[in-house]
mmCIF file of C-alpha atoms in Angstrom:
data_model
loop_
_atom_site.group_PDB
_atom_site.id
_atom_site.type_symbol
_atom_site.label_atom_id
_atom_site.label_comp_id
_atom_site.label_asym_id
_atom_site.label_seq_id
_atom_site.Cartn_x
_atom_site.Cartn_y
_atom_site.Cartn_z
ATOM 1 C CA MET Q 181 -32.329 136.639 50.066
ATOM 2 C CA ILE Q 182 -29.627 134.177 52.101
ATOM 3 C CA GLY Q 183 -30.175 134.143 56.046
ATOM 4 C CA ASP Q 184 -33.018 135.382 57.784
ATOM 5 C CA ARG Q 185 -32.480 139.195 56.715
ATOM 6 C CA PRO Q 186 -31.627 140.483 53.239
ATOM 7 C CA ALA Q 187 -28.181 141.286 52.096
ATOM 8 C CA ALA Q 188 -27.000 144.816 51.501
ATOM 9 C CA PRO Q 189 -26.499 145.213 47.884
ATOM 10 C CA PRO Q 190 -22.899 146.860 47.408
ATOM 11 C CA ALA Q 191 -22.680 148.585 44.124
ATOM 12 C CA GLU Q 192 -20.603 147.731 41.114
ATOM 13 C CA PRO Q 193 -17.098 147.836 41.830
ATOM 14 C CA ASP Q 194 -14.886 151.580 41.144
ATOM 15 C CA ALA Q 195 -11.025 150.869 41.202
ATOM 16 C CA THR Q 196 -11.227 154.495 42.803
ATOM 17 C CA HIS Q 197 -13.645 154.383 45.208
ATOM 18 C CA SER Q 198 -14.091 150.789 46.548
ATOM 19 C CA PRO Q 199 -11.565 149.525 49.064
ATOM 20 C CA LYS Q 200 -12.015 145.866 48.700
ATOM 21 C CA PRO Q 201 -12.812 144.064 45.526
ATOM 22 C CA LEU Q 202 -16.458 142.936 44.892
ATOM 23 C CA ARG Q 203 -15.714 139.748 45.672
ATOM 24 C CA ASP Q 204 -14.580 140.267 49.203
ATOM 25 C CA LEU Q 205 -17.177 142.338 49.834
ATOM 26 C CA ILE Q 206 -20.003 139.417 48.995
ATOM 27 C CA ALA Q 207 -17.535 136.994 51.031
ATOM 28 C CA ASP Q 208 -17.517 139.178 53.875
ATOM 29 C CA SER Q 209 -21.299 139.605 54.149
ATOM 30 C CA ILE Q 210 -21.669 135.652 53.867
ATOM 31 C CA ARG Q 211 -19.269 134.713 56.324
ATOM 32 C CA GLU Q 212 -20.881 137.434 58.787
ATOM 33 C CA GLN Q 213 -24.184 135.639 58.515
ATOM 34 C CA VAL Q 214 -22.351 132.087 58.886
ATOM 35 C CA ILE Q 215 -20.665 133.674 62.373
ATOM 36 C CA THR Q 216 -23.805 134.497 63.654
ATOM 37 C CA GLY Q 217 -25.949 131.726 62.637
ATOM 38 C CA ALA Q 218 -28.351 133.706 60.466
ATOM 39 C CA ILE Q 219 -26.986 130.792 57.786
ATOM 40 C CA LYS Q 220 -26.988 127.201 59.354
ATOM 41 C CA PRO Q 221 -24.715 124.358 58.754
ATOM 42 C CA GLY Q 222 -25.946 122.337 55.788
ATOM 43 C CA ARG Q 223 -27.641 125.178 54.228
ATOM 44 C CA ARG Q 224 -27.323 125.417 50.368
ATOM 45 C CA ILE Q 225 -25.765 128.798 49.202
ATOM 46 C CA ARG Q 226 -27.362 129.314 46.018
ATOM 47 C CA GLU Q 227 -24.887 131.550 43.319
ATOM 48 C CA ASP Q 228 -28.416 133.084 41.525
ATOM 49 C CA GLU Q 229 -29.683 133.958 44.813
ATOM 50 C CA ILE Q 230 -26.716 135.502 46.063
ATOM 51 C CA ALA Q 231 -26.412 137.387 42.581
ATOM 52 C CA GLN Q 232 -29.626 139.023 42.699
ATOM 53 C CA ASP Q 233 -29.385 139.980 46.231
ATOM 54 C CA HIS Q 234 -26.544 142.037 45.641
ATOM 55 C CA GLY Q 235 -27.460 142.646 42.245
ATOM 56 C CA VAL Q 236 -24.242 141.561 40.454
ATOM 57 C CA SER Q 237 -23.195 138.885 38.023
ATOM 58 C CA ARG Q 238 -22.199 135.290 39.425
ATOM 59 C CA VAL Q 239 -18.757 135.797 38.435
ATOM 60 C CA PRO Q 240 -17.884 137.874 41.571
ATOM 61 C CA VAL Q 241 -20.165 135.540 43.864
ATOM 62 C CA ARG Q 242 -18.660 132.479 42.461
ATOM 63 C CA GLU Q 243 -15.002 134.139 43.232
ATOM 64 C CA ALA Q 244 -16.531 134.785 46.728
ATOM 65 C CA LEU Q 245 -17.428 131.091 47.443
ATOM 66 C CA GLN Q 246 -14.290 129.994 46.558
ATOM 67 C CA LYS Q 247 -12.608 132.174 49.252
ATOM 68 C CA LEU Q 248 -15.033 130.856 51.566
ATOM 69 C CA GLU Q 249 -14.440 127.647 50.914
ATOM 70 C CA SER Q 250 -10.494 127.969 51.542
ATOM 71 C CA GLU Q 251 -11.264 129.723 54.876
ATOM 72 C CA GLY Q 252 -13.349 126.485 55.959
ATOM 73 C CA TYR Q 253 -16.747 128.230 56.010
ATOM 74 C CA LEU Q 254 -18.246 126.317 53.110
ATOM 75 C CA THR Q 255 -17.552 123.348 51.245
ATOM 76 C CA LEU Q 256 -18.360 122.797 47.292
ATOM 77 C CA THR Q 257 -19.488 120.268 45.534
ATOM 78 C CA ARG Q 258 -20.208 119.377 42.117
ATOM 79 C CA TYR Q 259 -23.569 119.405 40.754
ATOM 80 C CA ARG Q 260 -24.679 120.618 44.215
ATOM 81 C CA GLY Q 261 -23.033 123.800 44.770
ATOM 82 C CA ALA Q 262 -21.992 125.437 47.804
ATOM 83 C CA THR Q 263 -23.391 124.549 51.389
ATOM 84 C CA VAL Q 264 -22.036 125.850 54.856
ATOM 85 C CA THR Q 265 -19.673 123.564 56.590
ATOM 86 C CA MET Q 266 -20.711 121.668 59.970
ATOM 87 C CA PRO Q 267 -16.915 122.680 62.185
ATOM 88 C CA SER Q 268 -15.784 119.504 63.413
ATOM 89 C CA ALA Q 269 -14.543 119.467 67.179
ATOM 90 C CA GLU Q 270 -10.919 118.832 65.514
ATOM 91 C CA ARG Q 271 -10.789 121.781 63.147
ATOM 92 C CA ALA Q 272 -12.281 123.972 65.947
ATOM 93 C CA LEU Q 273 -9.230 123.160 68.457
ATOM 94 C CA GLN Q 274 -6.497 123.441 65.685
ATOM 95 C CA ALA Q 275 -7.651 126.744 64.430
ATOM 96 C CA MET Q 276 -7.772 127.893 68.406
ATOM 97 C CA GLU Q 277 -4.053 126.403 68.586
ATOM 98 C CA VAL Q 278 -2.872 128.601 65.463
ATOM 99 C CA ARG Q 279 -5.088 131.617 67.213
ATOM 100 C CA ARG Q 280 -3.380 131.607 70.105
ATOM 101 C CA GLY Q 281 0.229 131.311 68.424
ATOM 102 C CA LEU Q 282 -0.929 134.319 66.536
ATOM 103 C CA GLU Q 283 -1.752 135.853 69.489
ATOM 104 C CA VAL Q 284 1.260 135.439 71.374
ATOM 105 C CA MET Q 285 3.308 137.039 68.539
ATOM 106 C CA ALA Q 286 1.412 139.908 68.399
ATOM 107 C CA ALA Q 287 1.817 140.766 72.180
ATOM 108 C CA ARG Q 288 5.571 140.013 71.999
ATOM 109 C CA LEU Q 289 5.993 142.469 69.056
ATOM 110 C CA ALA Q 290 3.538 145.455 70.382
ATOM 111 C CA ALA Q 291 5.624 145.087 73.792
ATOM 112 C CA ARG Q 292 8.710 145.689 71.677
ATOM 113 C CA ALA Q 293 7.148 148.755 70.697
ATOM 114 C CA ARG Q 294 5.396 149.370 73.830
ATOM 115 C CA GLY Q 295 2.123 149.280 72.268
ATOM 116 C CA GLY Q 296 3.068 152.001 69.563
ATOM 117 C CA PRO Q 297 0.437 154.295 68.454
ATOM 118 C CA ALA Q 298 -2.297 151.986 70.020
ATOM 119 C CA ALA Q 299 -0.956 152.435 73.050
ATOM 120 C CA ALA Q 300 -3.162 155.137 74.469
ATOM 121 C CA GLN Q 301 -6.206 153.165 72.792
ATOM 122 C CA LEU Q 302 -5.269 150.030 74.895
ATOM 123 C CA VAL Q 303 -4.930 151.895 78.109
ATOM 124 C CA ARG Q 304 -8.830 153.773 77.674
ATOM 125 C CA LEU Q 305 -10.279 150.163 76.852
ATOM 126 C CA VAL Q 306 -9.052 148.218 79.634
ATOM 127 C CA GLU Q 307 -10.352 151.293 81.973
ATOM 128 C CA ARG Q 308 -13.700 150.688 80.041
ATOM 129 C CA GLY Q 309 -13.598 146.716 80.693
ATOM 130 C CA SER Q 310 -12.565 147.280 83.989
ATOM 131 C CA ARG Q 311 -15.817 149.562 84.735
ATOM 132 C CA ALA Q 312 -17.992 147.146 82.925
ATOM 133 C CA VAL Q 313 -17.026 144.251 84.948
ATOM 134 C CA ASP Q 314 -17.325 146.088 88.218
ATOM 135 C CA GLU Q 315 -20.615 147.454 87.321
ATOM 136 C CA ARG Q 316 -21.883 143.451 85.954
ATOM 137 C CA ARG Q 317 -22.218 145.121 82.749
ATOM 138 C CA TYR Q 318 -21.744 141.971 80.762
ATOM 139 C CA LYS Q 319 -23.613 142.955 77.846
ATOM 140 C CA ALA Q 320 -20.632 145.104 77.112
ATOM 141 C CA ILE Q 321 -17.576 142.744 77.380
ATOM 142 C CA PRO Q 322 -17.872 140.676 74.102
ATOM 143 C CA GLU Q 323 -16.833 144.250 71.973
ATOM 144 C CA LEU Q 324 -14.405 145.297 74.321
ATOM 145 C CA VAL Q 325 -12.422 142.279 74.216
ATOM 146 C CA SER Q 326 -12.861 141.640 70.644
ATOM 147 C CA ARG Q 327 -11.483 145.364 70.589
ATOM 148 C CA PHE Q 328 -8.622 144.621 72.747
ATOM 149 C CA HIS Q 329 -7.237 141.837 70.514
ATOM 150 C CA GLU Q 330 -7.917 143.996 67.646
ATOM 151 C CA LEU Q 331 -5.719 146.692 69.049
ATOM 152 C CA VAL Q 332 -2.678 144.015 70.341
ATOM 153 C CA ALA Q 333 -2.622 143.266 66.804
ATOM 154 C CA VAL Q 334 -2.125 146.750 65.489
ATOM 155 C CA ALA Q 335 0.519 147.405 67.961
ATOM 156 C CA SER Q 336 2.335 144.807 66.724
ATOM 157 C CA GLY Q 337 3.026 146.785 63.608
ATOM 158 C CA ASN Q 338 2.543 143.364 61.223
ATOM 159 C CA PRO Q 339 -0.355 143.609 58.751
ATOM 160 C CA GLU Q 340 -0.104 140.410 58.008
ATOM 161 C CA ILE Q 341 -0.665 139.367 61.878
ATOM 162 C CA VAL Q 342 -3.600 141.787 61.667
ATOM 163 C CA GLN Q 343 -5.386 140.111 58.755
ATOM 164 C CA ILE Q 344 -4.326 136.752 59.786
ATOM 165 C CA LEU Q 345 -5.653 137.225 63.271
ATOM 166 C CA ALA Q 346 -8.897 138.405 62.315
ATOM 167 C CA LEU Q 347 -9.739 135.280 60.124
ATOM 168 C CA TYR Q 348 -8.942 132.989 62.922
ATOM 169 C CA ARG Q 349 -10.985 135.013 65.299
ATOM 170 C CA GLY Q 350 -13.672 134.765 63.191
ATOM 171 C CA LYS Q 351 -13.396 130.874 62.859
ATOM 172 C CA VAL Q 352 -13.435 130.644 66.322
ATOM 173 C CA ASP Q 353 -16.366 133.032 66.902
ATOM 174 C CA TRP Q 354 -18.246 130.700 64.470
ATOM 175 C CA MET Q 355 -16.833 126.977 66.011
ATOM 176 C CA PHE Q 356 -17.394 127.799 69.960
ATOM 177 C CA SER Q 357 -18.837 129.708 72.580
ATOM 178 C CA VAL Q 358 -18.484 129.502 76.342
ATOM 179 C CA ASP Q 359 -20.706 131.298 79.084
ATOM 180 C CA LEU Q 360 -19.244 134.614 79.874
ATOM 181 C CA GLU Q 361 -20.212 135.809 83.065
ATOM 182 C CA ASP Q 362 -18.486 133.207 85.435
ATOM 183 C CA ARG Q 363 -15.286 134.427 83.345
ATOM 184 C CA ALA Q 364 -15.486 137.982 83.181
ATOM 185 C CA GLU Q 365 -14.003 139.157 85.934
ATOM 186 C CA GLY Q 366 -10.426 136.944 85.676
ATOM 187 C CA SER Q 367 -10.368 137.136 82.166
ATOM 188 C CA TRP Q 368 -10.566 141.333 82.447
ATOM 189 C CA ASP Q 369 -7.859 140.989 84.876
ATOM 190 C CA ASP Q 370 -5.762 138.911 82.034
ATOM 191 C CA HIS Q 371 -6.285 142.075 79.824
ATOM 192 C CA ALA Q 372 -4.910 144.307 82.088
ATOM 193 C CA ALA Q 373 -1.957 142.358 83.124
ATOM 194 C CA ILE Q 374 -1.121 141.786 79.247
ATOM 195 C CA LEU Q 375 -1.267 145.613 78.615
ATOM 196 C CA GLU Q 376 1.035 145.971 81.730
ATOM 197 C CA ALA Q 377 3.662 144.301 80.014
ATOM 198 C CA ILE Q 378 3.231 145.720 76.957
ATOM 199 C CA LEU Q 379 3.700 149.166 77.891
ATOM 200 C CA ALA Q 380 6.605 147.799 80.348
ATOM 201 C CA GLY Q 381 8.200 146.550 76.725
ATOM 202 C CA ASP Q 382 8.653 143.178 78.438
ATOM 203 C CA GLU Q 383 8.447 140.876 75.217
ATOM 204 C CA GLU Q 384 8.917 137.390 77.407
ATOM 205 C CA LEU Q 385 6.340 138.602 80.166
ATOM 206 C CA ALA Q 386 3.787 139.695 77.306
ATOM 207 C CA GLY Q 387 4.000 136.602 75.192
ATOM 208 C CA ARG Q 388 3.756 134.718 78.374
ATOM 209 C CA ARG Q 389 0.957 136.223 79.670
ATOM 210 C CA MET Q 390 -1.072 135.780 76.439
ATOM 211 C CA ASP Q 391 -0.303 132.685 76.170
ATOM 212 C CA GLU Q 392 -1.538 131.677 79.875
ATOM 213 C CA HIS Q 393 -4.982 133.896 78.671
ATOM 214 C CA THR Q 394 -5.674 132.176 75.653
ATOM 215 C CA SER Q 395 -4.858 128.858 76.766
ATOM 216 C CA LYS Q 396 -7.785 129.113 79.370
ATOM 217 C CA ASP Q 397 -9.768 129.811 76.363
ATOM 218 C CA GLU Q 398 -8.612 126.488 74.826
ATOM 219 C CA ASP Q 399 -8.987 124.387 77.759
ATOM 220 C CA ALA Q 400 -12.705 125.653 78.139
ATOM 221 C CA CYS Q 401 -13.275 124.702 74.639
ATOM 222 C CA ARG Q 402 -11.912 121.334 75.365
ATOM 223 C CA ARG Q 403 -14.387 120.973 78.380
ATOM 224 C CA HIS Q 404 -17.072 121.891 75.877
ATOM 225 C CA VAL Q 405 -15.742 119.387 73.071
ATOM 226 C CA HIS Q 406 -15.479 116.534 76.196
ATOM 227 C CA GLN Q 407 -19.245 117.597 77.246
ATOM 228 C CA GLU Q 408 -20.930 118.086 73.754
ATOM 229 C CA GLY Q 409 -18.700 115.702 71.498
ATOM 230 C CA THR Q 410 -18.821 118.673 69.105
ATOM 231 C CA ALA Q 411 -17.909 122.186 68.428
ATOM 232 C CA ALA Q 412 -20.794 124.946 69.084
ATOM 233 C CA PRO Q 413 -21.998 126.438 65.716
ATOM 234 C CA ALA Q 414 -23.076 129.978 66.298
ATOM 235 C CA ALA Q 415 -26.556 128.334 65.264
ATOM 236 C CA GLY Q 416 -27.098 126.932 68.474
ATOM 237 C CA ARG Q 417 -26.071 129.403 70.559
ATOM 238 C CA ARG Q 418 -27.746 131.905 73.339
ATOM 239 C CA ALA Q 419 -27.924 134.978 72.530
ATOM 240 C CA ARG Q 420 -24.905 137.220 72.723
ATOM 241 C CA SER Q 421 -25.825 138.998 76.321
ATOM 242 C CA THR Q 422 -25.140 135.648 77.728
ATOM 243 C CA ARG Q 423 -22.569 134.373 75.606
ATOM 244 C CA THR Q 424 -19.486 135.162 73.728
ATOM 245 C CA SER Q 425 -16.826 133.412 71.635
ATOM 246 C CA THR Q 426 -13.623 132.611 73.057
ATOM 247 C CA GLY Q 427 -11.698 134.889 69.895
ATOM 248 C CA GLY Q 428 -8.886 135.518 72.499
ATOM 249 C CA ARG Q 429 -11.406 135.979 75.676
#
């Protein structure tokens, strides 16, 4: 067992039924536990333990660990094996810069399509978020924010952007957290303004508003680094009821 809860054991792969290779399912499980802090930085990850948890051989486990190393979540060393990486402030800010560029590109492409098939969902989502802010239901905001940015990526019509942005949002979730309550109202106003530009088909305005919005996240994280001198891994966060990560907030 890794983290504080047992892993859900996936069945052996079946090419006709499994949407993902087994190595990816295992990587997803470990990544989620790293992001949420169930597995803390510096923790050793044992291949045999994971294989037993999932009821599989070590081969897909080894492939999953290599995948997570390439994503920056784990460090693999000879004889010692895999350990959870301690994110540095420099790498965290670099990840945010990459994520911002992708978010801007997604917003511009989404505006070109005027929201495409995701337009109606985005409208309903912004309305839900506005009600949540008005009613001070801040616990509902993180999920809505995450969904908004996912839908903008989908609206871009580019599957590569969807996939890469999901990876970088996960990294930023892991590396940083900031107080939500002080930012919720202004942040959700930003989302409404971004959607307005997307639905109007104004690529330049949608990109500029997304850039301004995500720049605020970067500024908040830079202030955190200045105050704390390090990134804030999930293991050190308060409960998400009062805080959220800054993956496009």
